[in-house]
mmCIF file of C-alpha atoms and ligand atoms in Angstrom:
data_model
loop_
_atom_site.group_PDB
_atom_site.id
_atom_site.type_symbol
_atom_site.label_atom_id
_atom_site.label_comp_id
_atom_site.label_asym_id
_atom_site.label_seq_id
_atom_site.Cartn_x
_atom_site.Cartn_y
_atom_site.Cartn_z
ATOM 1 C CA MET A 1 14.605 27.291 1.364
ATOM 2 C CA ILE A 2 13.634 28.378 4.853
ATOM 3 C CA ARG A 3 11.300 25.151 6.448
ATOM 4 C CA ASN A 4 9.700 25.775 9.654
ATOM 5 C CA THR A 5 10.056 29.440 9.143
ATOM 6 C CA THR A 6 10.462 31.299 12.716
ATOM 7 C CA LEU A 7 10.042 35.121 13.137
ATOM 8 C CA GLU A 8 13.753 35.388 13.928
ATOM 9 C CA ASP A 9 13.859 34.098 10.075
ATOM 10 C CA SER A 10 12.202 37.652 8.917
ATOM 11 C CA GLY A 11 14.219 40.205 7.364
ATOM 12 C CA TYR A 12 15.837 40.923 4.445
ATOM 13 C CA TYR A 13 17.063 38.433 2.064
ATOM 14 C CA ALA A 14 19.755 39.060 -1.222
ATOM 15 C CA GLY A 15 21.523 37.465 -3.447
ATOM 16 C CA GLY A 16 23.535 37.484 -6.549
ATOM 17 C CA VAL A 17 26.983 35.944 -8.108
ATOM 18 C CA SER A 18 28.719 37.843 -5.555
ATOM 19 C CA SER A 19 28.368 39.895 -2.961
ATOM 20 C CA GLU A 20 28.633 43.021 -4.587
ATOM 21 C CA ALA A 21 26.126 41.824 -7.246
ATOM 22 C CA ALA A 22 23.818 41.028 -4.000
ATOM 23 C CA TRP A 23 23.638 44.348 -2.988
ATOM 24 C CA MET A 24 23.238 46.014 -5.966
ATOM 25 C CA GLU A 25 20.358 43.265 -7.527
ATOM 26 C CA GLY A 26 17.898 44.152 -4.469
ATOM 27 C CA GLY A 27 15.527 41.819 -2.869
ATOM 28 C CA VAL A 28 12.959 40.807 -0.975
ATOM 29 C CA VAL A 29 11.662 40.928 3.039
ATOM 30 C CA LEU A 30 10.710 37.693 4.343
ATOM 31 C CA ILE A 31 7.689 38.878 6.386
ATOM 32 C CA VAL A 32 6.607 36.281 8.790
ATOM 33 C CA LEU A 33 3.120 36.616 10.419
ATOM 34 C CA ASP A 34 2.269 35.157 13.904
ATOM 35 C CA LYS A 35 -0.951 36.181 15.310
ATOM 36 C CA PRO A 36 -1.727 39.036 17.456
ATOM 37 C CA SER A 37 -0.417 38.852 21.272
ATOM 38 C CA LYS A 38 -3.483 38.193 23.481
ATOM 39 C CA PRO A 39 -5.020 41.211 24.045
ATOM 40 C CA LYS A 40 -6.052 43.174 27.128
ATOM 41 C CA VAL A 41 -9.494 44.689 27.815
ATOM 42 C CA ASN A 42 -8.829 48.316 29.862
ATOM 43 C CA GLY A 43 -11.044 51.116 30.559
ATOM 44 C CA ASP A 44 -12.809 52.333 34.175
ATOM 45 C CA THR A 45 -15.259 49.327 34.989
ATOM 46 C CA ASP A 46 -16.940 51.250 37.594
ATOM 47 C CA LYS A 47 -19.460 53.426 36.473
ATOM 48 C CA MET A 48 -22.399 55.012 37.126
ATOM 49 C CA ILE A 49 -25.520 53.927 35.660
ATOM 50 C CA ASP A 50 -26.469 56.012 32.098
ATOM 51 C CA THR A 51 -23.246 56.881 31.480
ATOM 52 C CA TYR A 52 -21.062 55.403 29.018
ATOM 53 C CA ALA A 53 -18.407 52.792 29.446
ATOM 54 C CA ALA A 54 -15.464 52.629 26.798
ATOM 55 C CA LEU A 55 -13.354 49.197 26.827
ATOM 56 C CA THR A 56 -10.236 49.122 25.044
ATOM 57 C CA CYS A 57 -9.000 46.369 23.489
ATOM 58 C CA SER A 58 -5.473 46.934 23.186
ATOM 59 C CA SER A 59 -3.124 44.222 21.403
ATOM 60 C CA ASN A 60 -0.357 44.077 18.959
ATOM 61 C CA SER A 61 0.829 42.245 16.094
ATOM 62 C CA THR A 62 3.660 40.206 16.426
ATOM 63 C CA SER A 63 4.472 39.659 12.945
ATOM 64 C CA ALA A 64 8.356 40.065 11.834
ATOM 65 C CA PRO A 65 10.431 42.293 11.005
ATOM 66 C CA ASP A 66 9.216 44.886 13.382
ATOM 67 C CA TYR A 67 8.901 47.895 10.845
ATOM 68 C CA TYR A 68 6.708 45.747 9.401
ATOM 69 C CA SER A 69 4.761 44.731 12.209
ATOM 70 C CA LYS A 70 4.342 48.202 12.961
ATOM 71 C CA LEU A 71 2.238 48.331 10.160
ATOM 72 C CA VAL A 72 -0.523 46.007 10.798
ATOM 73 C CA THR A 73 -3.583 47.234 11.423
ATOM 74 C CA LEU A 74 -5.400 44.991 13.723
ATOM 75 C CA SER A 75 -9.045 44.200 13.558
ATOM 76 C CA TYR A 76 -11.193 43.609 16.963
ATOM 77 C CA THR A 77 -13.971 40.993 17.652
ATOM 78 C CA TRP A 78 -15.749 41.429 20.846
ATOM 79 C CA PHE A 79 -17.590 38.906 23.036
ATOM 80 C CA VAL A 80 -20.156 39.501 25.667
ATOM 81 C CA ASN A 81 -20.122 36.506 28.207
ATOM 82 C CA ASP A 82 -18.897 33.817 24.895
ATOM 83 C CA THR A 83 -20.754 34.893 22.637
ATOM 84 C CA LYS A 84 -19.869 37.163 19.475
ATOM 85 C CA MET A 85 -21.110 40.918 19.664
ATOM 86 C CA ASP A 86 -22.776 41.774 16.500
ATOM 87 C CA GLY A 87 -21.475 44.474 14.418
ATOM 88 C CA GLU A 88 -18.455 45.826 17.386
ATOM 89 C CA THR A 89 -15.202 45.384 15.435
ATOM 90 C CA ASP A 90 -13.586 48.735 17.094
ATOM 91 C CA GLU A 91 -11.160 48.905 19.261
ATOM 92 C CA THR A 92 -13.488 50.620 21.181
ATOM 93 C CA LEU A 93 -16.315 49.238 22.638
ATOM 94 C CA ARG A 94 -18.890 51.648 23.847
ATOM 95 C CA PHE A 95 -21.921 51.462 25.899
ATOM 96 C CA GLN A 96 -24.500 52.923 28.193
ATOM 97 C CA VAL A 97 -24.418 51.205 31.523
ATOM 98 C CA THR A 98 -27.324 49.754 33.504
ATOM 99 C CA ARG A 99 -28.316 47.779 36.212
ATOM 100 C CA ALA A 100 -28.269 44.470 34.098
ATOM 101 C CA HIS A 101 -24.396 45.034 33.110
ATOM 102 C CA LYS A 102 -23.192 43.892 36.165
ATOM 103 C CA TYR A 103 -23.536 40.406 35.492
ATOM 104 C CA ASN A 104 -22.142 40.671 31.626
ATOM 105 C CA ARG A 105 -18.045 39.268 31.225
ATOM 106 C CA TYR A 106 -16.750 41.183 27.964
ATOM 107 C CA SER A 107 -13.488 40.228 26.554
ATOM 108 C CA CYS A 108 -11.703 40.386 22.949
ATOM 109 C CA GLU A 109 -9.549 39.204 20.170
ATOM 110 C CA ALA A 110 -7.287 40.812 18.127
ATOM 111 C CA THR A 111 -6.954 39.334 14.498
ATOM 112 C CA ALA A 112 -4.002 40.746 11.762
ATOM 113 C CA MET A 113 -3.646 38.852 8.188
ATOM 114 C CA GLU A 114 -6.783 36.347 9.383
ATOM 115 C CA LEU A 115 -4.539 35.202 12.300
ATOM 116 C CA GLU A 116 -6.608 35.034 15.534
ATOM 117 C CA SER A 117 -5.150 36.097 19.004
ATOM 118 C CA TYR A 118 -5.844 33.997 21.861
ATOM 119 C CA ARG A 119 -8.889 35.586 23.331
ATOM 120 C CA SER A 120 -8.414 38.209 26.119
ATOM 121 C CA ASP A 121 -9.285 37.619 29.811
ATOM 122 C CA THR A 122 -12.606 38.646 30.865
ATOM 123 C CA VAL A 123 -14.036 42.177 32.664
ATOM 124 C CA GLN A 124 -16.711 42.810 34.551
ATOM 125 C CA ILE A 125 -18.383 46.683 34.984
ATOM 126 C CA ASN A 126 -19.469 47.238 38.087
ATOM 127 C CA PRO A 127 -22.206 49.531 37.491
ATOM 128 C CA LEU A 128 -23.040 52.119 40.403
ATOM 129 C CA TYR A 129 -26.643 52.972 41.629
ATOM 130 C CA GLY A 130 -28.493 54.798 44.380
ATOM 131 C CA PRO A 131 -31.997 53.232 45.216
ATOM 132 C CA LEU A 132 -35.089 52.881 43.766
ATOM 133 C CA LYS A 133 -37.822 51.574 46.117
ATOM 134 C CA ILE A 134 -37.485 49.791 49.437
ATOM 135 C CA ILE A 135 -39.643 46.234 49.891
ATOM 136 C CA LEU A 136 -40.456 45.816 53.155
ATOM 137 C CA THR A 137 -41.048 41.274 53.921
ATOM 138 C CA PRO A 138 -42.979 40.064 54.856
ATOM 139 C CA GLN A 139 -45.229 43.112 53.563
ATOM 140 C CA PRO A 140 -47.150 44.687 56.210
ATOM 141 C CA LYS A 141 -51.084 43.911 55.977
ATOM 142 C CA LEU A 142 -52.733 47.378 56.165
ATOM 143 C CA ASN A 143 -56.125 48.509 57.091
ATOM 144 C CA ARG A 144 -58.448 50.138 54.592
ATOM 145 C CA PHE A 145 -57.182 53.521 56.081
ATOM 146 C CA TYR A 146 -53.237 52.550 55.248
ATOM 147 C CA THR A 147 -51.923 52.447 58.641
ATOM 148 C CA LEU A 148 -50.915 48.955 60.155
ATOM 149 C CA THR A 149 -53.265 47.790 63.375
ATOM 150 C CA ILE A 150 -52.126 46.727 66.394
ATOM 151 C CA ARG A 151 -53.272 46.037 69.815
ATOM 152 C CA GLU A 152 -51.180 47.729 72.668
ATOM 153 C CA GLY A 153 -48.475 44.997 74.054
ATOM 154 C CA GLN A 154 -48.507 43.012 70.882
ATOM 155 C CA THR A 155 -46.031 42.446 69.090
ATOM 156 C CA ILE A 156 -44.186 43.177 65.761
ATOM 157 C CA GLY A 157 -42.079 41.785 62.874
ATOM 158 C CA PRO A 158 -39.917 40.732 62.305
ATOM 159 C CA TYR A 159 -38.866 42.982 59.312
ATOM 160 C CA GLN A 160 -36.753 43.084 56.554
ATOM 161 C CA CYS A 161 -36.154 46.129 54.494
ATOM 162 C CA LYS A 162 -35.046 45.509 50.962
ATOM 163 C CA VAL A 163 -33.301 47.763 48.292
ATOM 164 C CA ASP A 164 -31.065 47.479 45.462
ATOM 165 C CA CYS A 165 -27.850 50.218 45.697
ATOM 166 C CA ASN A 166 -24.737 49.403 44.428
ATOM 167 C CA PRO A 167 -22.370 49.837 46.540
ATOM 168 C CA PRO A 168 -25.100 48.641 48.871
ATOM 169 C CA CYS A 169 -27.288 51.035 50.844
ATOM 170 C CA ASN A 170 -26.599 52.020 54.324
ATOM 171 C CA LYS A 171 -30.387 50.928 55.798
ATOM 172 C CA THR A 172 -31.447 52.187 59.308
ATOM 173 C CA TRP A 173 -34.653 51.372 61.029
ATOM 174 C CA LYS A 174 -36.616 54.395 63.321
ATOM 175 C CA TYR A 175 -39.575 54.562 64.711
ATOM 176 C CA LYS A 176 -41.356 58.512 64.703
ATOM 177 C CA ASP A 177 -42.988 59.024 68.689
ATOM 178 C CA SER A 178 -46.518 60.868 69.321
ATOM 179 C CA SER A 179 -44.294 63.893 69.816
ATOM 180 C CA GLY A 180 -42.912 63.831 66.141
ATOM 181 C CA SER A 181 -38.933 63.080 67.390
ATOM 182 C CA ILE A 182 -37.469 60.281 65.444
ATOM 183 C CA SER A 183 -35.127 57.624 67.192
ATOM 184 C CA VAL A 184 -32.884 54.833 65.892
ATOM 185 C CA ILE A 185 -33.950 51.110 66.834
ATOM 186 C CA SER A 186 -31.470 49.319 64.541
ATOM 187 C CA LYS A 187 -28.846 50.188 61.466
ATOM 188 C CA GLU A 188 -29.327 46.578 60.177
ATOM 189 C CA GLY A 189 -31.599 45.766 57.959
ATOM 190 C CA ILE A 190 -33.802 43.536 59.794
ATOM 191 C CA LEU A 191 -36.411 44.917 62.528
ATOM 192 C CA GLU A 192 -36.162 42.484 65.365
ATOM 193 C CA GLN A 193 -39.650 41.735 66.692
ATOM 194 C CA GLN A 194 -40.921 44.506 68.937
ATOM 195 C CA ARG A 195 -43.351 45.182 71.811
ATOM 196 C CA LEU A 196 -44.217 48.520 71.473
ATOM 197 C CA ASN A 197 -44.858 51.169 73.158
ATOM 198 C CA ARG A 198 -48.236 52.943 72.374
ATOM 199 C CA ASN A 199 -46.983 56.461 71.635
ATOM 200 C CA ILE A 200 -44.977 55.378 68.951
ATOM 201 C CA SER A 201 -46.847 56.252 65.804
ATOM 202 C CA VAL A 202 -44.565 55.160 62.920
ATOM 203 C CA LEU A 203 -41.975 52.826 61.596
ATOM 204 C CA LEU A 204 -39.671 53.468 58.890
ATOM 205 C CA CYS A 205 -36.539 51.850 56.780
ATOM 206 C CA GLU A 206 -34.419 54.509 55.943
ATOM 207 C CA ALA A 207 -31.969 53.851 52.701
ATOM 208 C CA LYS A 208 -28.816 56.336 52.443
ATOM 209 C CA TRP A 209 -26.539 56.004 49.254
ATOM 210 C CA GLY A 210 -23.722 58.612 49.072
ATOM 211 C CA ASN A 211 -24.346 61.598 51.146
ATOM 212 C CA ASP A 212 -27.368 63.238 49.203
ATOM 213 C CA THR A 213 -29.490 59.951 48.361
ATOM 214 C CA VAL A 214 -32.071 59.323 50.979
ATOM 215 C CA ILE A 215 -35.493 57.327 50.665
ATOM 216 C CA ASP A 216 -37.601 55.789 53.475
ATOM 217 C CA LYS A 217 -40.404 53.327 53.658
ATOM 218 C CA SER A 218 -43.068 53.639 56.404
ATOM 219 C CA ILE A 219 -45.499 51.613 58.338
ATOM 220 C CA THR A 220 -48.300 54.263 60.106
ATOM 221 C CA LEU A 221 -49.309 52.135 63.539
ATOM 222 C CA ASP A 222 -52.881 52.657 64.683
ATOM 223 C CA VAL A 223 -52.094 51.527 68.041
ATOM 224 C CA GLN A 224 -55.189 50.316 69.947
ATOM 225 C CA CYS A 225 -55.514 50.895 73.443
ATOM 226 C CA LYS A 226 -56.590 48.147 76.253
ATOM 227 C CA PHE A 227 -59.500 49.614 78.284
HETATM 228 C C1 NAG B 301 9.476 21.445 11.288
HETATM 229 O O1 NAG B 301 8.833 20.842 13.173
HETATM 230 C C2 NAG B 301 8.451 19.820 13.321
HETATM 231 C C3 NAG B 301 8.265 20.150 15.070
HETATM 232 O O2 NAG B 301 8.433 20.902 15.902
HETATM 233 C C4 NAG B 301 9.221 18.956 13.322
HETATM 234 O O3 NAG B 301 8.993 17.619 13.642
HETATM 235 C C5 NAG B 301 10.019 18.687 11.760
HETATM 236 O O4 NAG B 301 10.499 17.476 11.898
HETATM 237 C C6 NAG B 301 10.409 19.744 11.841
HETATM 238 N N1 NAG B 301 11.094 20.410 10.226
HETATM 239 C C7 NAG B 301 12.272 20.340 9.567
HETATM 240 C C8 NAG B 301 12.268 20.213 8.191
HETATM 241 O O5 NAG B 301 12.845 20.334 10.463
HETATM 242 C C1 NAG B 302 1.745 46.522 22.721
HETATM 243 O O1 NAG B 302 3.216 47.325 22.614
HETATM 244 C C2 NAG B 302 3.132 48.194 23.682
HETATM 245 C C3 NAG B 302 4.490 49.417 23.691
HETATM 246 O O2 NAG B 302 5.234 48.220 23.254
HETATM 247 C C4 NAG B 302 3.403 48.070 24.905
HETATM 248 O O3 NAG B 302 3.704 49.395 26.001
HETATM 249 C C5 NAG B 302 1.621 47.476 25.185
HETATM 250 O O4 NAG B 302 1.511 46.786 26.608
HETATM 251 C C6 NAG B 302 1.769 46.361 24.327
HETATM 252 N N1 NAG B 302 0.089 46.019 24.481
HETATM 253 C C7 NAG B 302 0.050 44.415 24.989
HETATM 254 C C8 NAG B 302 -1.496 44.046 24.936
HETATM 255 O O5 NAG B 302 1.025 43.221 24.321
HETATM 256 C C1 NAG B 303 -24.290 36.603 30.149
HETATM 257 O O1 NAG B 303 -24.462 35.586 31.954
HETATM 258 C C2 NAG B 303 -25.260 36.000 33.255
HETATM 259 C C3 NAG B 303 -24.939 35.770 33.671
HETATM 260 O O2 NAG B 303 -24.786 33.651 33.610
HETATM 261 C C4 NAG B 303 -26.135 36.729 32.704
HETATM 262 O O3 NAG B 303 -26.824 37.207 33.980
HETATM 263 C C5 NAG B 303 -26.519 37.409 31.496
HETATM 264 O O4 NAG B 303 -27.776 37.865 31.400
HETATM 265 C C6 NAG B 303 -25.678 37.153 30.365
HETATM 266 N N1 NAG B 303 -25.564 38.510 29.819
HETATM 267 C C7 NAG B 303 -26.230 38.752 28.232
HETATM 268 C C8 NAG B 303 -26.214 39.712 27.184
HETATM 269 O O5 NAG B 303 -26.487 37.264 27.469
HETATM 270 C C1 NAG B 304 -43.497 57.463 75.047
HETATM 271 O O1 NAG B 304 -43.247 56.416 76.500
HETATM 272 C C2 NAG B 304 -42.121 56.551 76.853
HETATM 273 C C3 NAG B 304 -42.153 55.362 77.917
HETATM 274 O O2 NAG B 304 -43.824 55.297 78.728
HETATM 275 C C4 NAG B 304 -42.062 57.449 77.513
HETATM 276 O O3 NAG B 304 -41.062 57.938 78.277
HETATM 277 C C5 NAG B 304 -42.051 58.815 76.440
HETATM 278 O O4 NAG B 304 -42.014 60.277 77.216
HETATM 279 C C6 NAG B 304 -43.487 58.866 75.881
HETATM 280 N N1 NAG B 304 -42.994 59.700 74.472
HETATM 281 C C7 NAG B 304 -44.132 60.431 74.769
HETATM 282 C C8 NAG B 304 -43.944 61.319 73.794
HETATM 283 O O5 NAG B 304 -44.981 60.489 74.508
HETATM 284 C C1 NAG B 305 -22.478 53.502 54.568
HETATM 285 O O1 NAG B 305 -22.109 53.994 55.565
HETATM 286 C C2 NAG B 305 -20.838 53.689 55.880
HETATM 287 C C3 NAG B 305 -20.079 54.485 57.483
HETATM 288 O O2 NAG B 305 -20.564 55.549 57.220
HETATM 289 C C4 NAG B 305 -19.779 54.468 54.429
HETATM 290 O O3 NAG B 305 -18.619 54.193 55.264
HETATM 291 C C5 NAG B 305 -20.726 54.135 53.420
HETATM 292 O O4 NAG B 305 -19.814 54.889 52.126
HETATM 293 C C6 NAG B 305 -21.964 54.020 53.236
HETATM 294 N N1 NAG B 305 -22.302 53.349 52.385
HETATM 295 C C7 NAG B 305 -23.001 54.385 51.141
HETATM 296 C C8 NAG B 305 -23.574 53.283 50.132
HETATM 297 O O5 NAG B 305 -23.493 55.533 51.050
#
């Protein structure tokens, strides 16, 4: 009788009236089951949106003997935040990445012979995406010609340029003067209060992401001169 079985007790047991007999009769293998090792979630977590993420739950059976443990098939359970995901029982969890995936925490458990492993540490996807639109706050009060009326000498701003990108976009405030040439005012997201020169015709915030993606939002000015 083996009590308080430990993994070391696993192995081949045989008995008989003599040792020769013991070798002849054939014995039994005592398999000691233990829960699988605490899994690690592996996979590339920096993913462009609309591509597929693949997270793999990697754990090992720790049952003994070793040669038995290699034959054990593990089954898997996936969790998002702390909620079990329905129908996700594969070693690899695949899904299409969206912006919203940023906040989800994924983890998994491995199970063998009804023994559950500890829960893995959680991982988060870092979804990469460029800008879609720029929002200026406060919203400029445009007239019916969609331009902003200001009197010469009046101040304008401050305006904040908001845009959702990951990693964050580089934002630049610029102005265009009446000759069409463009100059940089500020490399921050905020346009401080400005007293504008009368020959400035357009203010714009430009959001740049990587080398290829640039969008902007402009305010066309209607500067009314003092007489
Ligand atoms: C088995 O282990 C428990 C806890 O370690 C101990 O209290 C108990 O006495 C042990 N039983 C035997 C038969 O060794
Ligand atoms: C599982 O075993 C393999 C080979 O022994 C080892 O490389 C790997 O790190 C183990 N994985 C875990 C999650 O313990
Ligand atoms: C997980 O939790 C985060 C933060 O609490 C939440 O934003 C997100 O929507 C949750 N995800 C799901 C799938 O419930
Ligand atoms: C705009 O005004 C500034 C300052 O008065 C002047 O230096 C600049 O040449 C003007 N630009 C144009 C295109 O008129
Ligand atoms: C913002 O500009 C810095 C410095 O030029 C650059 O290293 C970084 O990659 C830019 N960020 C984005 C999202 O393009």
